[in-house]
Amino acid sequence: MPLIVKDYTWTQTPSLLYITVPLKGVGPGKVDILCSENYLKVNFPPFLFEVFLCAPIDDTKSSAKVGNGVVVFTLYKKELELWKSLSLTDADKEKMQRIREQAVIKAQEKAKAEKEAKAVQKRDNEKYALQKTMKIEEEERKRIEDLKEQERKRATEELEQWKKVQSQAAEMQMARKEQQLQKEMQNKENKTTNEERQANLSKSLPGSLQQSATGHRGNKIQEKLKEKTLPAPRSSKCLQIQFTPRVFPTALRESRVAEEEEWLQKQADARRAMNADIPELKDLKEGERNPEWLKEKGNKLFATGNYLAAINAYNLAIRLNNKIPALYLNRCACHLKLRNLHKTIEDSSKALELLVPPVPDNAKARLKAHVRRGTAFCELELYVEGLQDYEAALKIDPYNLDVKADAEKIRQRIQGSLQDYEAALKIDPYNLDVKADAEKIRQRIQGSEP
């Protein structure tokens, strides 16, 4: 049964009414106020103050302030007059109960209307923010496209300039070769003319002089034959080389063709699996109802540190297509940043389920999934399970020094826990619970060894 407060005070003017209610030592956080046109209530257990006003007030303008151990009401009268009394004097219990119920119903309706208005305002704000974000991204995309177009034009102009310079250089080189060839032909003609002239001269000389001239000419011919002659340059040709196209960098003798083809088929099927019947995507453009676009948007939000918004983007992308392992892998990174460790384990496990069969093309993704799930296990102090994931990551990349160092730290932590149990057993060798826990840790360590 609440204690009714009667030591309140009130004053009035023709338009305003002031009521002061003492809180009797109760803190402001425990005060519940209800105000309507004809009813006023303040509940602060174990005390209760209520008054049935003799005339209506404007509850939309009226206000209440809590502080300094009192509640001060400032109420606006609907009619400009001085009241003879604050509360009704001739009200029976049924009338008072009806006024109470009407006040509660009106307060509930008002709260519901305010809640709906806030929800509408929130949706409008979210829609406006999304539109603004999309507009900014569109402007950024257009700016990047303009930069690419400018770069392409500049590269084309530079290429044309280079071709022009190469053409001029080739023409100059051809002209020099022609001049050199003409010079060689002129020298050859001069040489032939000199030999013919010398032969005619030797025929007209006496026998002894002719033999001397012939011997001298023979020596010159032998000397010329001894000179080293260079062969003519070979003609240039273009050879066409074709290689067998391969999707994976692994050599054929080392690859697993069947697994690789299965992985490629799974990726193609995943890209075709779409679910477009999602109400949240109705306001987006056709090109933006794409899991790849949503994944890129989530990656940008993750890079800025807005992990909750990134999770929302990945959620929409997964609802569109739940067969893409990268979506679960990126979402588990967000959960790990927010220390949602159980959700991190769920998403990384789902990503590992989709990253089959294990091929070199998905090795990096499998490594990330094992490391993130192992980190989550270690944060939950499940060090043995975390070590198993790190060991699996090392099997994928044995030369990763960071993963190897983290695995060694986890192994040392597990060994320290085992030593603590063994020390406890030395103190109490008959404690079956401690002995069972130590044996479990020992078996898990043996099971996690490579």
CSV table of C-alpha atoms in Angstrom, one decimal:
chain,number,residue,atom,x,y,z
A,1,MET,CA,0.0,0.0,0.0
A,2,PRO,CA,1.7,3.3,-1.1
A,3,LEU,CA,2.0,6.2,1.2
A,4,ILE,CA,-0.1,9.2,-0.1
A,5,VAL,CA,1.9,12.5,-0.2
A,6,LYS,CA,-0.2,15.4,1.1
A,7,ASP,CA,2.5,18.0,2.0
A,8,TYR,CA,2.6,19.4,-1.5
A,9,THR,CA,2.2,23.2,-2.4
A,10,TRP,CA,0.6,24.9,-5.3
A,11,THR,CA,0.3,28.4,-6.7
A,12,GLN,CA,-1.5,29.8,-9.7
A,13,THR,CA,-2.0,32.7,-12.1
A,14,PRO,CA,-4.9,33.1,-14.6
A,15,SER,CA,-2.9,31.1,-17.2
A,16,LEU,CA,-0.4,29.0,-15.2
A,17,LEU,CA,-0.4,26.5,-12.3
A,18,TYR,CA,2.7,25.6,-10.3
A,19,ILE,CA,2.7,22.5,-8.1
A,20,THR,CA,5.7,21.4,-5.9
A,21,VAL,CA,5.9,17.8,-4.7
A,22,PRO,CA,8.6,16.8,-2.2
A,23,LEU,CA,10.4,13.5,-3.0
A,24,LYS,CA,11.2,12.6,0.6
A,25,GLY,CA,14.7,11.4,-0.1
A,26,VAL,CA,13.9,9.3,-3.1
A,27,GLY,CA,16.4,9.6,-6.0
A,28,PRO,CA,15.3,11.2,-9.3
A,29,GLY,CA,15.9,7.9,-11.2
A,30,LYS,CA,13.1,6.2,-9.3
A,31,VAL,CA,10.4,8.9,-10.1
A,32,ASP,CA,7.6,8.0,-12.6
A,33,ILE,CA,5.4,10.9,-13.8
A,34,LEU,CA,2.0,10.7,-15.6
A,35,CYS,CA,0.3,13.9,-16.7
A,36,SER,CA,-3.0,14.3,-18.7
A,37,GLU,CA,-5.6,17.0,-19.1
A,38,ASN,CA,-7.5,16.2,-15.8
A,39,TYR,CA,-5.1,13.9,-14.0
A,40,LEU,CA,-1.6,14.2,-12.5
A,41,LYS,CA,0.4,11.4,-10.8
A,42,VAL,CA,3.9,11.0,-9.4
A,43,ASN,CA,5.0,7.6,-8.2
A,44,PHE,CA,8.2,7.2,-6.2
A,45,PRO,CA,7.9,4.1,-4.1
A,46,PRO,CA,6.9,3.8,-1.4
A,47,PHE,CA,5.2,7.2,-1.9
A,48,LEU,CA,2.4,8.2,-4.3
A,49,PHE,CA,1.1,11.6,-5.3
A,50,GLU,CA,-2.0,12.0,-7.4
A,51,VAL,CA,-4.5,14.8,-8.0
A,52,PHE,CA,-7.7,15.0,-10.1
A,53,LEU,CA,-7.6,18.5,-11.5
A,54,CYS,CA,-10.8,20.6,-11.3
A,55,ALA,CA,-10.3,22.0,-14.8
A,56,PRO,CA,-8.5,20.8,-17.9
A,57,ILE,CA,-4.9,21.8,-18.7
A,58,ASP,CA,-2.8,21.7,-21.9
A,59,ASP,CA,-0.6,18.7,-21.4
A,60,THR,CA,1.4,19.3,-24.6
A,61,LYS,CA,2.8,22.6,-23.3
A,62,SER,CA,3.1,21.6,-19.6
A,63,SER,CA,6.4,20.4,-18.1
A,64,ALA,CA,7.9,18.8,-15.0
A,65,LYS,CA,11.4,19.3,-13.6
A,66,VAL,CA,13.0,16.9,-11.0
A,67,GLY,CA,15.8,18.2,-8.9
A,68,ASN,CA,16.9,19.4,-5.4
A,69,GLY,CA,14.6,16.7,-3.8
A,70,VAL,CA,11.4,18.0,-5.4
A,71,VAL,CA,9.3,17.8,-8.6
A,72,VAL,CA,8.1,21.1,-9.9
A,73,PHE,CA,5.2,21.1,-12.4
A,74,THR,CA,4.5,24.1,-14.7
A,75,LEU,CA,1.0,23.5,-16.1
A,76,TYR,CA,-0.8,25.7,-18.7
A,77,LYS,CA,-4.5,26.2,-18.2
A,78,LYS,CA,-6.8,25.9,-21.2
A,79,GLU,CA,-9.1,28.6,-19.8
A,80,LEU,CA,-7.8,31.9,-18.3
A,81,GLU,CA,-9.3,31.9,-14.8
A,82,LEU,CA,-8.3,31.4,-11.2
A,83,TRP,CA,-9.3,28.1,-9.8
A,84,LYS,CA,-11.1,27.8,-6.5
A,85,SER,CA,-9.4,24.6,-5.6
A,86,LEU,CA,-6.8,22.3,-7.2
A,87,SER,CA,-8.7,19.0,-7.3
A,88,LEU,CA,-12.2,17.9,-7.8
A,89,THR,CA,-14.3,17.9,-4.6
A,90,ASP,CA,-17.4,16.0,-5.7
A,91,ALA,CA,-15.7,13.0,-7.5
A,92,ASP,CA,-16.7,9.5,-6.5
A,93,LYS,CA,-14.5,6.4,-6.8
A,94,GLU,CA,-16.0,5.3,-10.2
A,95,LYS,CA,-15.3,8.7,-11.7
A,96,MET,CA,-11.8,8.9,-10.4
A,97,GLN,CA,-11.1,5.3,-11.7
A,98,ARG,CA,-12.5,6.3,-15.1
A,99,ILE,CA,-10.2,9.4,-15.2
A,100,ARG,CA,-7.2,7.3,-14.2
A,101,GLU,CA,-8.0,4.8,-17.0
A,102,GLN,CA,-8.5,7.5,-19.6
A,103,ALA,CA,-5.2,9.1,-18.6
A,104,VAL,CA,-3.3,5.8,-18.8
A,105,ILE,CA,-4.8,5.0,-22.3
A,106,LYS,CA,-4.0,8.5,-23.5
A,107,ALA,CA,-0.4,8.2,-22.2
A,108,GLN,CA,0.0,4.8,-23.9
A,109,GLU,CA,-1.4,6.2,-27.2
A,110,LYS,CA,0.9,9.1,-27.0
A,111,ALA,CA,3.9,6.9,-26.3
A,112,LYS,CA,3.0,4.6,-29.2
A,113,ALA,CA,2.6,7.6,-31.5
A,114,GLU,CA,6.0,9.0,-30.4
A,115,LYS,CA,7.6,5.5,-30.9
A,116,GLU,CA,6.2,5.3,-34.4
A,117,ALA,CA,7.3,8.8,-35.2
A,118,LYS,CA,10.8,8.0,-34.0
A,119,ALA,CA,10.8,4.8,-36.1
A,120,VAL,CA,9.7,6.7,-39.2
A,121,GLN,CA,12.3,9.4,-38.5
A,122,LYS,CA,15.0,6.7,-38.0
A,123,ARG,CA,14.0,5.0,-41.3
A,124,ASP,CA,14.1,8.3,-43.1
A,125,ASN,CA,17.5,9.2,-41.6
A,126,GLU,CA,18.9,5.8,-42.5
A,127,LYS,CA,17.5,6.1,-46.1
A,128,TYR,CA,18.9,9.6,-46.3
A,129,ALA,CA,22.3,8.5,-45.0
A,130,LEU,CA,22.3,5.5,-47.5
A,131,GLN,CA,21.4,7.9,-50.4
A,132,LYS,CA,24.1,10.3,-49.3
A,133,THR,CA,26.6,7.5,-49.1
A,134,MET,CA,25.6,6.1,-52.5
A,135,LYS,CA,25.8,9.6,-53.9
A,136,ILE,CA,29.3,10.1,-52.5
A,137,GLU,CA,30.4,6.7,-53.8
A,138,GLU,CA,28.9,7.5,-57.2
A,139,GLU,CA,30.8,10.8,-57.3
A,140,GLU,CA,34.0,9.0,-56.2
A,141,ARG,CA,33.4,6.4,-58.9
A,142,LYS,CA,32.9,9.1,-61.5
A,143,ARG,CA,36.0,10.9,-60.4
A,144,ILE,CA,38.0,7.7,-60.6
A,145,GLU,CA,36.6,7.0,-64.1
A,146,ASP,CA,37.5,10.5,-65.2
A,147,LEU,CA,41.0,10.1,-63.9
A,148,LYS,CA,41.3,6.8,-65.7
A,149,GLU,CA,40.0,8.4,-68.9
A,150,GLN,CA,42.6,11.2,-68.6
A,151,GLU,CA,45.3,8.7,-67.9
A,152,ARG,CA,44.3,6.6,-70.9
A,153,LYS,CA,44.3,9.7,-73.2
A,154,ARG,CA,47.7,10.7,-71.9
A,155,ALA,CA,49.1,7.2,-72.4
A,156,THR,CA,47.6,7.1,-75.9
A,157,GLU,CA,49.2,10.5,-76.8
A,158,GLU,CA,52.6,9.3,-75.4
A,159,LEU,CA,52.3,6.1,-77.4
A,160,GLU,CA,51.5,8.0,-80.6
A,161,GLN,CA,54.4,10.3,-79.9
A,162,TRP,CA,56.7,7.4,-79.3
A,163,LYS,CA,55.6,5.7,-82.5
A,164,LYS,CA,56.3,8.9,-84.4
A,165,VAL,CA,59.8,9.2,-82.9
A,166,GLN,CA,60.5,5.5,-83.8
A,167,SER,CA,59.2,6.0,-87.3
A,168,GLN,CA,61.5,9.0,-87.8
A,169,ALA,CA,64.5,7.1,-86.3
A,170,ALA,CA,63.8,4.1,-88.7
A,171,GLU,CA,63.6,6.5,-91.7
A,172,MET,CA,66.9,8.1,-90.7
A,173,GLN,CA,68.5,4.7,-90.2
A,174,MET,CA,67.2,3.5,-93.6
A,175,ALA,CA,68.6,6.6,-95.3
A,176,ARG,CA,72.0,6.0,-93.7
A,177,LYS,CA,72.0,2.4,-94.9
A,178,GLU,CA,71.1,3.5,-98.4
A,179,GLN,CA,73.9,6.1,-98.4
A,180,GLN,CA,76.4,3.5,-97.1
A,181,LEU,CA,75.3,1.0,-99.8
A,182,GLN,CA,75.7,3.6,-102.5
A,183,LYS,CA,79.2,4.4,-101.2
A,184,GLU,CA,80.2,0.8,-101.1
A,185,MET,CA,78.9,0.3,-104.7
A,186,GLN,CA,80.9,3.4,-105.8
A,187,ASN,CA,84.0,2.1,-104.1
A,188,LYS,CA,83.5,-1.3,-105.8
A,189,GLU,CA,83.1,0.3,-109.2
A,190,ASN,CA,86.2,2.4,-108.7
A,191,LYS,CA,88.1,-0.6,-107.6
A,192,THR,CA,87.0,-2.6,-110.7
A,193,THR,CA,88.0,0.3,-113.0
A,194,ASN,CA,91.4,0.5,-111.4
A,195,GLU,CA,92.0,-3.2,-111.8
A,196,GLU,CA,91.0,-3.1,-115.5
A,197,ARG,CA,93.3,-0.1,-116.1
A,198,GLN,CA,96.2,-1.9,-114.4
A,199,ALA,CA,95.6,-5.0,-116.5
A,200,ASN,CA,95.6,-3.0,-119.7
A,201,LEU,CA,98.8,-1.3,-118.6
A,202,SER,CA,100.5,-4.6,-117.8
A,203,LYS,CA,99.7,-6.0,-121.3
A,204,SER,CA,101.4,-3.0,-122.9
A,205,LEU,CA,104.7,-3.4,-120.8
A,206,PRO,CA,107.7,-5.6,-121.8
A,207,GLY,CA,107.9,-9.3,-120.6
A,208,SER,CA,110.1,-8.7,-117.5
A,209,LEU,CA,108.1,-5.7,-116.4
A,210,GLN,CA,104.8,-7.6,-117.1
A,211,GLN,CA,105.9,-10.6,-114.9
A,212,SER,CA,106.9,-8.1,-112.1
A,213,ALA,CA,103.6,-6.4,-112.4
A,214,THR,CA,101.7,-9.7,-112.5
A,215,GLY,CA,103.6,-11.0,-109.4
A,216,HIS,CA,102.9,-7.7,-107.6
A,217,ARG,CA,99.2,-7.9,-108.5
A,218,GLY,CA,99.1,-11.6,-107.3
A,219,ASN,CA,100.5,-10.7,-104.0
A,220,LYS,CA,97.8,-8.0,-103.6
A,221,ILE,CA,95.1,-10.4,-104.4
A,222,GLN,CA,96.4,-12.9,-101.9
A,223,GLU,CA,96.5,-10.2,-99.2
A,224,LYS,CA,92.9,-9.2,-100.0
A,225,LEU,CA,91.8,-12.8,-99.7
A,226,LYS,CA,93.4,-13.0,-96.3
A,227,GLU,CA,91.3,-10.1,-95.1
A,228,LYS,CA,88.5,-11.1,-92.8
A,229,THR,CA,85.1,-10.5,-94.5
A,230,LEU,CA,81.9,-10.0,-92.5
A,231,PRO,CA,78.7,-11.8,-93.6
A,232,ALA,CA,75.6,-9.8,-94.5
A,233,PRO,CA,73.1,-9.3,-91.6
A,234,ARG,CA,70.1,-11.7,-91.4
A,235,SER,CA,66.6,-10.6,-92.2
A,236,SER,CA,64.4,-10.0,-89.1
A,237,LYS,CA,61.2,-12.1,-88.5
A,238,CYS,CA,58.4,-12.2,-85.9
A,239,LEU,CA,57.9,-15.6,-84.1
A,240,GLN,CA,54.4,-16.4,-82.6
A,241,ILE,CA,54.6,-18.3,-79.3
A,242,GLN,CA,51.5,-19.7,-77.7
A,243,PHE,CA,51.2,-21.2,-74.2
A,244,THR,CA,48.5,-23.6,-72.8
A,245,PRO,CA,46.1,-21.5,-70.7
A,246,ARG,CA,45.9,-22.6,-67.0
A,247,VAL,CA,43.8,-21.1,-64.3
A,248,PHE,CA,46.0,-22.3,-61.4
A,249,PRO,CA,49.8,-21.6,-61.2
A,250,THR,CA,50.6,-25.1,-60.1
A,251,ALA,CA,52.5,-27.3,-62.6
A,252,LEU,CA,50.4,-30.1,-64.1
A,253,ARG,CA,52.4,-32.9,-62.6
A,254,GLU,CA,51.8,-31.4,-59.1
A,255,SER,CA,48.2,-30.2,-59.4
A,256,ARG,CA,45.0,-32.0,-58.6
A,257,VAL,CA,43.0,-31.3,-61.7
A,258,ALA,CA,39.8,-32.9,-60.5
A,259,GLU,CA,39.7,-30.9,-57.2
A,260,GLU,CA,40.6,-27.7,-59.1
A,261,GLU,CA,37.8,-28.2,-61.6
A,262,GLU,CA,35.4,-28.9,-58.8
A,263,TRP,CA,36.4,-25.7,-57.0
A,264,LEU,CA,35.9,-23.7,-60.2
A,265,GLN,CA,32.5,-25.3,-60.7
A,266,LYS,CA,31.5,-24.5,-57.1
A,267,GLN,CA,32.6,-20.8,-57.5
A,268,ALA,CA,30.6,-20.5,-60.8
A,269,ASP,CA,27.5,-22.1,-59.1
A,270,ALA,CA,27.9,-19.7,-56.1
A,271,ARG,CA,28.0,-16.7,-58.4
A,272,ARG,CA,24.7,-17.8,-60.1
A,273,ALA,CA,22.9,-18.5,-56.8
A,274,MET,CA,21.0,-15.2,-56.1
A,275,ASN,CA,18.1,-14.3,-53.9
A,276,ALA,CA,16.7,-10.9,-54.9
A,277,ASP,CA,13.4,-11.0,-52.8
A,278,ILE,CA,14.7,-8.9,-49.9
A,279,PRO,CA,12.7,-5.8,-48.8
A,280,GLU,CA,15.8,-4.0,-47.6
A,281,LEU,CA,17.2,-3.9,-51.2
A,282,LYS,CA,14.1,-2.3,-52.9
A,283,ASP,CA,15.5,1.2,-52.5
A,284,LEU,CA,18.9,0.3,-54.1
A,285,LYS,CA,19.7,0.5,-57.8
A,286,GLU,CA,19.8,-2.6,-60.0
A,287,GLY,CA,23.5,-2.6,-60.2
A,288,GLU,CA,23.8,-2.3,-56.4
A,289,ARG,CA,21.7,-5.4,-55.7
A,290,ASN,CA,24.9,-7.4,-56.1
A,291,PRO,CA,26.7,-9.4,-53.3
A,292,GLU,CA,30.1,-8.3,-54.8
A,293,TRP,CA,29.1,-4.6,-54.6
A,294,LEU,CA,27.9,-5.1,-51.0
A,295,LYS,CA,31.1,-7.0,-50.1
A,296,GLU,CA,33.2,-4.1,-51.5
A,297,LYS,CA,31.1,-1.6,-49.5
A,298,GLY,CA,31.6,-3.7,-46.3
A,299,ASN,CA,35.3,-3.8,-47.0
A,300,LYS,CA,35.4,0.0,-47.2
A,301,LEU,CA,33.4,0.4,-44.0
A,302,PHE,CA,35.7,-2.1,-42.2
A,303,ALA,CA,38.7,-0.1,-43.3
A,304,THR,CA,37.2,3.0,-41.7
A,305,GLY,CA,36.6,1.1,-38.4
A,306,ASN,CA,32.7,1.1,-38.8
A,307,TYR,CA,32.5,-2.6,-38.0
A,308,LEU,CA,28.7,-2.7,-37.3
A,309,ALA,CA,27.9,-1.1,-40.6
A,310,ALA,CA,30.2,-3.5,-42.4
A,311,ILE,CA,28.4,-6.5,-40.7
A,312,ASN,CA,25.1,-5.1,-42.0
A,313,ALA,CA,26.5,-4.9,-45.5
A,314,TYR,CA,27.8,-8.5,-45.3
A,315,ASN,CA,24.5,-9.7,-43.9
A,316,LEU,CA,22.6,-8.3,-46.9
A,317,ALA,CA,25.2,-9.9,-49.2
A,318,ILE,CA,24.8,-13.3,-47.5
A,319,ARG,CA,21.0,-13.0,-47.8
A,320,LEU,CA,21.5,-12.4,-51.5
A,321,ASN,CA,24.0,-15.3,-51.9
A,322,ASN,CA,25.0,-17.6,-49.0
A,323,LYS,CA,27.5,-19.6,-51.1
A,324,ILE,CA,30.4,-17.1,-51.2
A,325,PRO,CA,33.0,-18.0,-48.5
A,326,ALA,CA,34.6,-14.5,-48.6
A,327,LEU,CA,31.5,-13.0,-47.1
A,328,TYR,CA,31.6,-15.2,-44.0
A,329,LEU,CA,35.4,-14.7,-43.8
A,330,ASN,CA,35.1,-10.9,-43.8
A,331,ARG,CA,32.1,-10.9,-41.4
A,332,CYS,CA,34.0,-13.1,-38.9
A,333,ALA,CA,36.9,-10.5,-39.0
A,334,CYS,CA,34.3,-7.8,-38.0
A,335,HIS,CA,33.0,-10.0,-35.2
A,336,LEU,CA,36.5,-10.6,-34.0
A,337,LYS,CA,37.1,-6.8,-33.8
A,338,LEU,CA,33.9,-6.4,-31.8
A,339,ARG,CA,34.9,-9.5,-29.6
A,340,ASN,CA,31.8,-11.4,-30.7
A,341,LEU,CA,33.9,-14.6,-30.3
A,342,HIS,CA,31.2,-17.2,-30.7
A,343,LYS,CA,29.9,-15.6,-33.9
A,344,THR,CA,33.6,-15.4,-35.1
A,345,ILE,CA,33.9,-19.2,-34.6
A,346,GLU,CA,30.6,-19.8,-36.5
A,347,ASP,CA,31.5,-17.6,-39.5
A,348,SER,CA,35.0,-19.0,-39.8
A,349,SER,CA,33.7,-22.6,-39.6
A,350,LYS,CA,31.1,-21.8,-42.3
A,351,ALA,CA,33.8,-20.3,-44.5
A,352,LEU,CA,35.9,-23.5,-44.1
A,353,GLU,CA,32.9,-25.6,-45.0
A,354,LEU,CA,32.6,-23.6,-48.3
A,355,LEU,CA,36.3,-23.6,-49.0
A,356,VAL,CA,36.4,-27.2,-50.2
A,357,PRO,CA,38.0,-28.9,-51.9
A,358,PRO,CA,41.4,-27.5,-50.7
A,359,VAL,CA,43.3,-26.2,-53.7
A,360,PRO,CA,46.1,-23.6,-54.0
A,361,ASP,CA,43.6,-21.0,-55.2
A,362,ASN,CA,41.7,-21.0,-51.8
A,363,ALA,CA,44.8,-21.6,-49.6
A,364,LYS,CA,45.1,-18.0,-48.5
A,365,ALA,CA,41.4,-17.9,-47.5
A,366,ARG,CA,41.6,-21.2,-45.5
A,367,LEU,CA,44.7,-19.8,-43.7
A,368,LYS,CA,42.8,-16.7,-42.6
A,369,ALA,CA,39.8,-18.8,-41.5
A,370,HIS,CA,41.9,-21.1,-39.3
A,371,VAL,CA,43.9,-18.2,-37.8
A,372,ARG,CA,40.7,-16.2,-36.9
A,373,ARG,CA,38.9,-19.2,-35.5
A,374,GLY,CA,42.1,-20.1,-33.5
A,375,THR,CA,42.3,-16.5,-32.2
A,376,ALA,CA,38.7,-16.6,-31.0
A,377,PHE,CA,39.3,-20.0,-29.3
A,378,CYS,CA,42.3,-18.5,-27.4
A,379,GLU,CA,40.3,-15.4,-26.4
A,380,LEU,CA,37.7,-17.9,-24.9
A,381,GLU,CA,40.7,-19.6,-23.1
A,382,LEU,CA,40.2,-22.8,-25.2
A,383,TYR,CA,43.9,-22.9,-26.0
A,384,VAL,CA,44.0,-26.5,-27.2
A,385,GLU,CA,41.3,-25.9,-29.8
A,386,GLY,CA,43.1,-22.7,-30.8
A,387,LEU,CA,46.4,-24.5,-31.2
A,388,GLN,CA,44.7,-27.1,-33.5
A,389,ASP,CA,43.6,-24.3,-35.8
A,390,TYR,CA,47.1,-22.7,-35.8
A,391,GLU,CA,48.6,-26.1,-36.6
A,392,ALA,CA,46.2,-26.5,-39.5
A,393,ALA,CA,47.2,-23.0,-40.7
A,394,LEU,CA,50.9,-24.0,-40.6
A,395,LYS,CA,50.2,-27.0,-42.7
A,396,ILE,CA,48.8,-24.7,-45.4
A,397,ASP,CA,51.8,-22.2,-45.1
A,398,PRO,CA,54.7,-23.8,-43.2
A,399,TYR,CA,56.9,-20.8,-43.7
A,400,ASN,CA,54.6,-18.2,-42.2
A,401,LEU,CA,56.7,-16.8,-39.3
A,402,ASP,CA,53.9,-14.9,-37.6
A,403,VAL,CA,51.6,-17.9,-37.4
A,404,LYS,CA,54.5,-20.1,-36.2
A,405,ALA,CA,55.4,-17.6,-33.4
A,406,ASP,CA,51.7,-17.4,-32.2
A,407,ALA,CA,51.4,-21.2,-32.2
A,408,GLU,CA,54.5,-21.5,-30.1
A,409,LYS,CA,53.1,-19.0,-27.6
A,410,ILE,CA,49.8,-21.0,-27.3
A,411,ARG,CA,51.8,-24.2,-26.8
A,412,GLN,CA,53.8,-22.6,-24.0
A,413,ARG,CA,50.5,-21.4,-22.4
A,414,ILE,CA,49.1,-24.9,-22.5
A,415,GLN,CA,52.3,-26.4,-21.1
A,416,GLY,CA,52.0,-23.8,-18.2
A,417,SER,CA,48.4,-24.9,-17.5
A,418,LEU,CA,49.5,-28.5,-17.4
A,419,GLN,CA,52.3,-27.7,-15.0
A,420,ASP,CA,49.8,-25.9,-12.7
A,421,TYR,CA,47.7,-29.1,-12.7
A,422,GLU,CA,50.7,-31.3,-12.0
A,423,ALA,CA,51.7,-29.0,-9.1
A,424,ALA,CA,48.2,-29.3,-7.7
A,425,LEU,CA,48.4,-33.1,-7.9
A,426,LYS,CA,51.6,-33.1,-5.9
A,427,ILE,CA,49.8,-31.3,-3.2
A,428,ASP,CA,46.7,-33.5,-3.4
A,429,PRO,CA,47.4,-36.6,-5.4
A,430,TYR,CA,44.0,-38.1,-4.7
A,431,ASN,CA,42.0,-35.3,-6.3
A,432,LEU,CA,40.2,-37.1,-9.1
A,433,ASP,CA,38.8,-33.9,-10.7
A,434,VAL,CA,42.2,-32.3,-11.0
A,435,LYS,CA,43.7,-35.6,-12.3
A,436,ALA,CA,40.9,-35.9,-14.9
A,437,ASP,CA,41.4,-32.3,-16.2
A,438,ALA,CA,45.2,-32.8,-16.4
A,439,GLU,CA,44.7,-36.0,-18.4
A,440,LYS,CA,42.3,-34.2,-20.8
A,441,ILE,CA,44.9,-31.4,-21.4
A,442,ARG,CA,47.6,-34.0,-21.9
A,443,GLN,CA,45.5,-35.9,-24.5
A,444,ARG,CA,44.6,-32.7,-26.3
A,445,ILE,CA,48.3,-31.7,-26.5
A,446,GLN,CA,49.1,-35.1,-27.9
A,447,GLY,CA,46.2,-34.9,-30.4
A,448,SER,CA,47.3,-31.4,-31.6
A,449,GLU,CA,50.9,-32.4,-32.3
A,450,PRO,CA,51.7,-32.7,-36.0
